[in-house]
Amino acid sequence: AQTVTQSQPEMSVQEAETVTLSCTYDTSESNYYLFWYKQPPSRQMILVIRQEAYKQQNATENRFSVNFQKAAKSFSLKISDSQLGDTAMYFCAFMKHETSGSRLTFGEGTQLTVNP
Amino acid sequence: EPEVTQTPSHQVTQMGQEVILRCVPISNHLYFYWYRQILGQKVEFLVSFYNNEISEKSEIFDDQFSVERPDGSNFTLKIRSTKLEDSAMYFCASGRTVYYNEQFFGPGTRLTVL
């Protein structure tokens, strides 16, 4: 079974600064995907960024980037130029590659607050 | 932009009653999922559904739960006899193909069992 661990229950950052959220995971799979989802107060789950395990290059999406360390089973999210709208709960998630549809396994979440 | 929709947004029910949570996935998607999130906790997988049958279910998804896709557009989660501990936010998600692997989430249904 896969596990995902987010060791930072809460973090805060000043507007326009950079923050990094940590995530580690445990799996015996060699082919899998990793995701960061954002959950604002509305509780809607919004995909922020994803990474395929077979790709060495770290994914980036505008102000969001990841540091994927496959050997260390680490997948951190960096948010640059933080904005007030980034305030949300952030969940790291793992999905193994299967042909019949695969579950997302989520971490416990990190509540990020961006301060003006 | 197409999106997953869920109804109702909030359902209040008495313990022991049956509830049906409804979802309309994105129209060309083939994979469907239900997740739940108890307040303050992480999101947990319940079940996945493909080709009109369950492809995977978690330990949470016991005999009181069932899913179906009755008409080719709706995807429903039924809880036969609700318990207090079923109170949670229930999210539906859909995916186009397993290889594209992104799951699109609906806004959730908040279920309150009294």
Coordinates of C-alpha atoms in Angstrom, one line a residue, chain A residues 23-94:
Chain A
C23 CA 5.7 15.8 0.9
T24 CA 7.1 12.4 1.2
Y25 CA 5.7 9.1 0.0
D26 CA 6.3 5.4 0.3
T27 CA 5.7 3.0 -2.5
S28 CA 7.2 -0.1 -4.2
E29 CA 5.8 0.9 -7.5
S30 CA 8.1 2.1 -10.2
N31 CA 5.6 3.8 -12.5
Y32 CA 3.3 6.4 -10.8
Y33 CA 2.2 10.0 -10.7
L34 CA 2.3 12.7 -8.0
F35 CA 0.0 15.6 -7.6
W36 CA -0.6 18.7 -5.6
Y37 CA -4.2 19.7 -5.1
K38 CA -5.4 23.0 -3.6
Q39 CA -8.6 23.1 -1.4
P40 CA -9.7 26.7 -0.7
P41 CA -12.4 27.4 1.9
S42 CA -15.0 26.5 -0.6
R43 CA -13.6 22.9 -0.3
Q44 CA -13.4 22.5 -4.0
M45 CA -10.4 20.3 -5.0
I46 CA -8.3 22.0 -7.6
L47 CA -5.3 20.4 -9.3
V48 CA -2.3 22.6 -9.0
I49 CA 0.5 20.5 -10.6
R50 CA 1.3 17.0 -11.5
Q51 CA 4.5 15.0 -12.0
E52 CA 5.1 11.7 -13.9
A53 CA 7.6 9.5 -12.0
Y54 CA 9.4 8.5 -15.2
K55 CA 10.2 12.2 -16.0
Q56 CA 13.4 13.5 -14.4
Q57 CA 12.5 17.1 -15.2
N58 CA 10.6 18.9 -12.5
A59 CA 7.1 20.1 -13.4
T60 CA 6.3 23.8 -13.4
E61 CA 3.0 25.7 -13.8
N62 CA 3.5 29.4 -13.7
R63 CA 4.3 30.3 -10.1
F64 CA 4.1 26.7 -9.0
S65 CA 7.0 24.2 -9.3
V66 CA 8.0 21.0 -7.7
N67 CA 11.2 19.4 -6.5
F68 CA 10.8 15.7 -7.3
Q69 CA 13.5 13.5 -5.7
K70 CA 12.5 10.0 -6.8
A71 CA 15.3 8.2 -4.8
A72 CA 14.4 10.0 -1.7
K73 CA 10.6 9.7 -2.4
S74 CA 10.2 13.4 -1.9
F75 CA 7.9 15.7 -3.8
S76 CA 7.8 19.3 -2.5
L77 CA 5.8 22.2 -3.9
K78 CA 7.3 25.7 -4.3
I79 CA 5.0 28.7 -4.6
S80 CA 6.8 31.8 -5.9
D81 CA 5.4 35.3 -5.5
S82 CA 2.7 34.2 -3.1
Q83 CA -0.7 35.8 -3.5
L84 CA -3.6 36.1 -1.1
G85 CA -5.6 33.8 -3.3
D86 CA -3.1 31.0 -2.6
T87 CA -4.4 30.7 0.9
A88 CA -5.8 27.2 1.1
M89 CA -5.2 23.7 2.2
Y90 CA -2.7 21.9 0.0
F91 CA -2.8 18.1 -0.4
C92 CA -0.1 16.0 -1.9
A93 CA -1.4 12.9 -3.7
F94 CA 0.0 9.7 -5.2

